[in-house]
JSON list of C-alpha atoms in Angstrom, two decimals:
[
{"chain": "J", "resi": 1, "resn": "SER", "atom": "CA", "xyz": [19.34, 12.56, -6.23]},
{"chain": "J", "resi": 2, "resn": "GLY", "atom": "CA", "xyz": [19.65, 15.63, -4.45]},
{"chain": "J", "resi": 3, "resn": "GLN", "atom": "CA", "xyz": [22.90, 15.31, -3.61]},
{"chain": "J", "resi": 4, "resn": "LEU", "atom": "CA", "xyz": [24.04, 18.89, -4.08]},
{"chain": "J", "resi": 5, "resn": "GLY", "atom": "CA", "xyz": [21.68, 20.33, -1.82]},
{"chain": "J", "resi": 6, "resn": "LEU", "atom": "CA", "xyz": [22.24, 17.70, 0.60]},
{"chain": "J", "resi": 7, "resn": "GLU", "atom": "CA", "xyz": [25.74, 17.73, 0.65]},
{"chain": "J", "resi": 8, "resn": "ALA", "atom": "CA", "xyz": [25.47, 21.92, 0.88]},
{"chain": "J", "resi": 9, "resn": "ILE", "atom": "CA", "xyz": [23.81, 20.82, 4.50]},
{"chain": "J", "resi": 10, "resn": "SER", "atom": "CA", "xyz": [26.07, 18.32, 5.71]},
{"chain": "J", "resi": 11, "resn": "ARG", "atom": "CA", "xyz": [28.93, 21.72, 5.35]},
{"chain": "J", "resi": 12, "resn": "GLY", "atom": "CA", "xyz": [26.43, 23.96, 7.24]},
{"chain": "J", "resi": 13, "resn": "ALA", "atom": "CA", "xyz": [23.97, 25.40, 5.41]},
{"chain": "J", "resi": 14, "resn": "GLU", "atom": "CA", "xyz": [20.68, 25.58, 7.40]},
{"chain": "J", "resi": 15, "resn": "SER", "atom": "CA", "xyz": [18.53, 24.21, 4.50]},
{"chain": "J", "resi": 16, "resn": "ALA", "atom": "CA", "xyz": [17.72, 23.59, 0.54]},
{"chain": "J", "resi": 17, "resn": "VAL", "atom": "CA", "xyz": [15.10, 23.06, -1.22]},
{"chain": "J", "resi": 18, "resn": "PHE", "atom": "CA", "xyz": [14.65, 20.44, -3.90]},
{"chain": "J", "resi": 19, "resn": "VAL", "atom": "CA", "xyz": [12.00, 21.25, -6.86]},
{"chain": "J", "resi": 20, "resn": "ASP", "atom": "CA", "xyz": [11.53, 19.53, -9.33]},
{"chain": "J", "resi": 21, "resn": "GLU", "atom": "CA", "xyz": [7.99, 17.96, -11.40]},
{"chain": "J", "resi": 22, "resn": "SER", "atom": "CA", "xyz": [8.77, 14.46, -11.80]},
{"chain": "J", "resi": 23, "resn": "GLN", "atom": "CA", "xyz": [7.35, 12.02, -8.19]},
{"chain": "J", "resi": 24, "resn": "ALA", "atom": "CA", "xyz": [10.51, 9.19, -9.72]},
{"chain": "J", "resi": 25, "resn": "SER", "atom": "CA", "xyz": [12.64, 11.61, -8.74]},
{"chain": "J", "resi": 26, "resn": "ILE", "atom": "CA", "xyz": [11.43, 13.37, -5.40]},
{"chain": "J", "resi": 27, "resn": "ASP", "atom": "CA", "xyz": [11.15, 9.70, -4.54]},
{"chain": "J", "resi": 28, "resn": "ILE", "atom": "CA", "xyz": [14.65, 9.74, -4.14]},
{"chain": "J", "resi": 29, "resn": "VAL", "atom": "CA", "xyz": [15.30, 12.87, -2.87]},
{"chain": "J", "resi": 30, "resn": "LYS", "atom": "CA", "xyz": [12.68, 11.81, 0.27]},
{"chain": "J", "resi": 31, "resn": "ARG", "atom": "CA", "xyz": [14.35, 8.75, 0.22]},
{"chain": "J", "resi": 32, "resn": "ASN", "atom": "CA", "xyz": [18.01, 10.11, -0.02]},
{"chain": "J", "resi": 33, "resn": "ALA", "atom": "CA", "xyz": [17.40, 13.18, 2.86]},
{"chain": "J", "resi": 34, "resn": "GLN", "atom": "CA", "xyz": [15.88, 10.08, 4.92]},
{"chain": "J", "resi": 35, "resn": "LYS", "atom": "CA", "xyz": [18.81, 8.25, 4.61]},
{"chain": "J", "resi": 36, "resn": "THR", "atom": "CA", "xyz": [21.14, 10.72, 5.44]},
{"chain": "J", "resi": 37, "resn": "LYS", "atom": "CA", "xyz": [19.27, 11.93, 8.64]},
{"chain": "J", "resi": 38, "resn": "LEU", "atom": "CA", "xyz": [19.12, 15.22, 6.45]},
{"chain": "J", "resi": 39, "resn": "PHE", "atom": "CA", "xyz": [14.95, 15.22, 6.06]},
{"chain": "J", "resi": 40, "resn": "ALA", "atom": "CA", "xyz": [14.04, 17.86, 9.16]},
{"chain": "J", "resi": 41, "resn": "GLN", "atom": "CA", "xyz": [16.51, 20.99, 6.84]},
{"chain": "J", "resi": 42, "resn": "CYS", "atom": "CA", "xyz": [14.77, 19.69, 3.36]},
{"chain": "J", "resi": 43, "resn": "ARG", "atom": "CA", "xyz": [11.95, 21.09, 2.13]},
{"chain": "J", "resi": 44, "resn": "ILE", "atom": "CA", "xyz": [11.09, 18.62, -0.78]},
{"chain": "J", "resi": 45, "resn": "VAL", "atom": "CA", "xyz": [8.24, 20.50, -3.70]},
{"chain": "J", "resi": 46, "resn": "ARG", "atom": "CA", "xyz": [7.24, 18.36, -6.55]},
{"chain": "J", "resi": 47, "resn": "MET", "atom": "CA", "xyz": [5.86, 21.01, -9.10]},
{"chain": "J", "resi": 48, "resn": "ASP", "atom": "CA", "xyz": [7.71, 22.59, -12.42]},
{"chain": "J", "resi": 49, "resn": "PHE", "atom": "CA", "xyz": [10.63, 25.39, -11.08]},
{"chain": "J", "resi": 50, "resn": "THR", "atom": "CA", "xyz": [8.71, 28.15, -13.16]},
{"chain": "J", "resi": 51, "resn": "ASP", "atom": "CA", "xyz": [5.86, 27.41, -11.14]},
{"chain": "J", "resi": 52, "resn": "PHE", "atom": "CA", "xyz": [8.20, 27.79, -7.71]},
{"chain": "J", "resi": 53, "resn": "LEU", "atom": "CA", "xyz": [9.82, 30.56, -8.91]},
{"chain": "J", "resi": 54, "resn": "LYS", "atom": "CA", "xyz": [6.62, 32.12, -9.64]},
{"chain": "J", "resi": 55, "resn": "LYS", "atom": "CA", "xyz": [5.27, 31.37, -6.03]},
{"chain": "J", "resi": 56, "resn": "SER", "atom": "CA", "xyz": [8.30, 32.19, -3.68]},
{"chain": "J", "resi": 57, "resn": "ASN", "atom": "CA", "xyz": [8.64, 34.15, -1.23]},
{"chain": "J", "resi": 58, "resn": "ASP", "atom": "CA", "xyz": [12.67, 33.34, -0.55]},
{"chain": "J", "resi": 59, "resn": "THR", "atom": "CA", "xyz": [15.98, 34.62, -2.44]},
{"chain": "J", "resi": 60, "resn": "PHE", "atom": "CA", "xyz": [18.45, 31.95, -2.10]},
{"chain": "J", "resi": 61, "resn": "HIS", "atom": "CA", "xyz": [22.42, 32.39, -1.73]},
{"chain": "J", "resi": 62, "resn": "PHE", "atom": "CA", "xyz": [23.34, 29.27, -3.75]},
{"chain": "J", "resi": 63, "resn": "ILE", "atom": "CA", "xyz": [20.79, 27.99, -6.85]},
{"chain": "J", "resi": 64, "resn": "PHE", "atom": "CA", "xyz": [21.68, 24.65, -8.48]},
{"chain": "J", "resi": 65, "resn": "VAL", "atom": "CA", "xyz": [20.62, 24.03, -11.67]},
{"chain": "J", "resi": 66, "resn": "ASP", "atom": "CA", "xyz": [20.18, 20.39, -13.02]},
{"chain": "J", "resi": 67, "resn": "PRO", "atom": "CA", "xyz": [17.93, 20.02, -15.49]},
{"chain": "J", "resi": 68, "resn": "PRO", "atom": "CA", "xyz": [17.64, 17.20, -18.34]},
{"chain": "J", "resi": 69, "resn": "TYR", "atom": "CA", "xyz": [19.93, 17.61, -20.81]},
{"chain": "J", "resi": 70, "resn": "GLY", "atom": "CA", "xyz": [20.80, 18.39, -24.61]},
{"chain": "J", "resi": 71, "resn": "LYS", "atom": "CA", "xyz": [17.46, 20.68, -23.74]},
{"chain": "J", "resi": 72, "resn": "LYS", "atom": "CA", "xyz": [19.07, 23.58, -23.91]},
{"chain": "J", "resi": 73, "resn": "LEU", "atom": "CA", "xyz": [16.97, 24.85, -21.19]},
{"chain": "J", "resi": 74, "resn": "LEU", "atom": "CA", "xyz": [20.29, 26.69, -18.59]},
{"chain": "J", "resi": 75, "resn": "PRO", "atom": "CA", "xyz": [19.58, 30.11, -20.40]},
{"chain": "J", "resi": 76, "resn": "GLU", "atom": "CA", "xyz": [16.35, 29.97, -19.83]},
{"chain": "J", "resi": 77, "resn": "VAL", "atom": "CA", "xyz": [16.77, 29.01, -16.26]},
{"chain": "J", "resi": 78, "resn": "VAL", "atom": "CA", "xyz": [19.26, 31.96, -15.13]},
{"chain": "J", "resi": 79, "resn": "LYS", "atom": "CA", "xyz": [16.32, 34.74, -17.09]},
{"chain": "J", "resi": 80, "resn": "LYS", "atom": "CA", "xyz": [13.70, 32.85, -14.93]},
{"chain": "J", "resi": 81, "resn": "VAL", "atom": "CA", "xyz": [15.71, 32.94, -11.65]},
{"chain": "J", "resi": 82, "resn": "MET", "atom": "CA", "xyz": [16.39, 36.41, -12.66]},
{"chain": "J", "resi": 83, "resn": "LYS", "atom": "CA", "xyz": [12.85, 37.41, -13.35]},
{"chain": "J", "resi": 84, "resn": "TYR", "atom": "CA", "xyz": [11.65, 36.68, -10.08]},
{"chain": "J", "resi": 85, "resn": "GLY", "atom": "CA", "xyz": [13.97, 37.72, -8.47]},
{"chain": "J", "resi": 86, "resn": "VAL", "atom": "CA", "xyz": [14.33, 34.62, -6.43]},
{"chain": "J", "resi": 87, "resn": "LEU", "atom": "CA", "xyz": [18.79, 35.21, -5.71]},
{"chain": "J", "resi": 88, "resn": "ALA", "atom": "CA", "xyz": [20.35, 36.93, -3.16]},
{"chain": "J", "resi": 89, "resn": "GLU", "atom": "CA", "xyz": [22.18, 39.78, -3.29]},
{"chain": "J", "resi": 90, "resn": "ASP", "atom": "CA", "xyz": [25.63, 37.76, -2.91]},
{"chain": "J", "resi": 91, "resn": "GLY", "atom": "CA", "xyz": [23.92, 34.72, -4.68]},
{"chain": "J", "resi": 92, "resn": "LEU", "atom": "CA", "xyz": [25.28, 32.34, -7.67]},
{"chain": "J", "resi": 93, "resn": "ILE", "atom": "CA", "xyz": [23.63, 29.79, -9.94]},
{"chain": "J", "resi": 94, "resn": "ILE", "atom": "CA", "xyz": [25.43, 27.29, -10.36]},
{"chain": "J", "resi": 95, "resn": "LEU", "atom": "CA", "xyz": [24.46, 25.12, -13.76]},
{"chain": "J", "resi": 96, "resn": "GLU", "atom": "CA", "xyz": [25.25, 21.85, -14.61]},
{"chain": "J", "resi": 97, "resn": "GLY", "atom": "CA", "xyz": [24.95, 20.70, -18.20]},
{"chain": "J", "resi": 98, "resn": "GLU", "atom": "CA", "xyz": [26.33, 19.98, -21.49]},
{"chain": "J", "resi": 99, "resn": "ASP", "atom": "CA", "xyz": [28.94, 22.86, -23.58]},
{"chain": "J", "resi": 100, "resn": "ALA", "atom": "CA", "xyz": [25.99, 23.44, -25.87]},
{"chain": "J", "resi": 101, "resn": "GLU", "atom": "CA", "xyz": [24.11, 23.90, -22.65]},
{"chain": "J", "resi": 102, "resn": "ILE", "atom": "CA", "xyz": [24.85, 27.72, -22.09]},
{"chain": "J", "resi": 103, "resn": "GLU", "atom": "CA", "xyz": [23.74, 28.72, -25.73]},
{"chain": "J", "resi": 104, "resn": "GLY", "atom": "CA", "xyz": [22.57, 32.13, -25.82]},
{"chain": "J", "resi": 105, "resn": "MET", "atom": "CA", "xyz": [23.95, 32.59, -21.70]},
{"chain": "J", "resi": 106, "resn": "ASP", "atom": "CA", "xyz": [25.35, 35.91, -23.24]},
{"chain": "J", "resi": 107, "resn": "ALA", "atom": "CA", "xyz": [22.83, 38.04, -23.65]},
{"chain": "J", "resi": 108, "resn": "VAL", "atom": "CA", "xyz": [20.94, 36.40, -20.71]},
{"chain": "J", "resi": 109, "resn": "CYS", "atom": "CA", "xyz": [23.42, 37.87, -18.49]},
{"chain": "J", "resi": 110, "resn": "GLU", "atom": "CA", "xyz": [23.76, 41.11, -20.56]},
{"chain": "J", "resi": 111, "resn": "GLU", "atom": "CA", "xyz": [19.99, 41.11, -20.11]},
{"chain": "J", "resi": 112, "resn": "TYR", "atom": "CA", "xyz": [19.40, 40.43, -16.41]},
{"chain": "J", "resi": 113, "resn": "GLY", "atom": "CA", "xyz": [23.40, 42.05, -14.98]},
{"chain": "J", "resi": 114, "resn": "VAL", "atom": "CA", "xyz": [24.86, 38.61, -14.64]},
{"chain": "J", "resi": 115, "resn": "GLU", "atom": "CA", "xyz": [27.94, 36.62, -15.80]},
{"chain": "J", "resi": 116, "resn": "ILE", "atom": "CA", "xyz": [29.85, 33.77, -15.60]},
{"chain": "J", "resi": 117, "resn": "LYS", "atom": "CA", "xyz": [32.03, 33.86, -13.04]},
{"chain": "J", "resi": 118, "resn": "LYS", "atom": "CA", "xyz": [33.76, 30.12, -13.08]},
{"chain": "J", "resi": 119, "resn": "ARG", "atom": "CA", "xyz": [33.42, 27.85, -15.32]},
{"chain": "J", "resi": 120, "resn": "TYR", "atom": "CA", "xyz": [34.20, 23.74, -14.82]},
{"chain": "J", "resi": 121, "resn": "LYS", "atom": "CA", "xyz": [35.14, 20.95, -17.04]},
{"chain": "J", "resi": 122, "resn": "TYR", "atom": "CA", "xyz": [34.37, 17.08, -15.73]},
{"chain": "J", "resi": 123, "resn": "GLY", "atom": "CA", "xyz": [33.92, 14.93, -18.70]},
{"chain": "J", "resi": 124, "resn": "LYS", "atom": "CA", "xyz": [31.95, 15.75, -20.74]},
{"chain": "J", "resi": 125, "resn": "THR", "atom": "CA", "xyz": [29.53, 17.81, -18.47]},
{"chain": "J", "resi": 126, "resn": "TYR", "atom": "CA", "xyz": [30.59, 21.64, -17.24]},
{"chain": "J", "resi": 127, "resn": "VAL", "atom": "CA", "xyz": [29.26, 23.32, -14.33]},
{"chain": "J", "resi": 128, "resn": "HIS", "atom": "CA", "xyz": [29.28, 27.12, -14.83]},
{"chain": "J", "resi": 129, "resn": "THR", "atom": "CA", "xyz": [28.70, 28.99, -11.69]},
{"chain": "J", "resi": 130, "resn": "VAL", "atom": "CA", "xyz": [26.81, 32.69, -12.54]},
{"chain": "J", "resi": 131, "resn": "GLY", "atom": "CA", "xyz": [26.59, 35.26, -10.36]},
{"chain": "J", "resi": 132, "resn": "ARG", "atom": "CA", "xyz": [25.79, 39.61, -10.38]},
{"chain": "J", "resi": 133, "resn": "LYS", "atom": "CA", "xyz": [28.41, 41.85, -11.99]}
]
């Protein structure tokens, strides 16, 4: 839906980049950005996240990750974010998923010099904040 990025802009972020390979998801983000009158501050990209990370010349202070639940993608996302150097030095990766989604995260954190800074639970959903040690 783009909710987190649009909320960030409404609270002072200069801009937000939305990446999704689903055209239906992209269409929803575009509609929501237009409804909130924040479209001009959005870059909306239909692309696999790995391809986006490989091609990006940007660094980001906040990276919000909300992949499909049940696929245990969160450690792989952190690995790729760090591998492709898109996290700003003081940046944070905010990961949403079920508790089992972070299986293998400790090894990835150790390998890439990051750690889970905070962990929140909202019902069955967990939000993990990851940053450099």
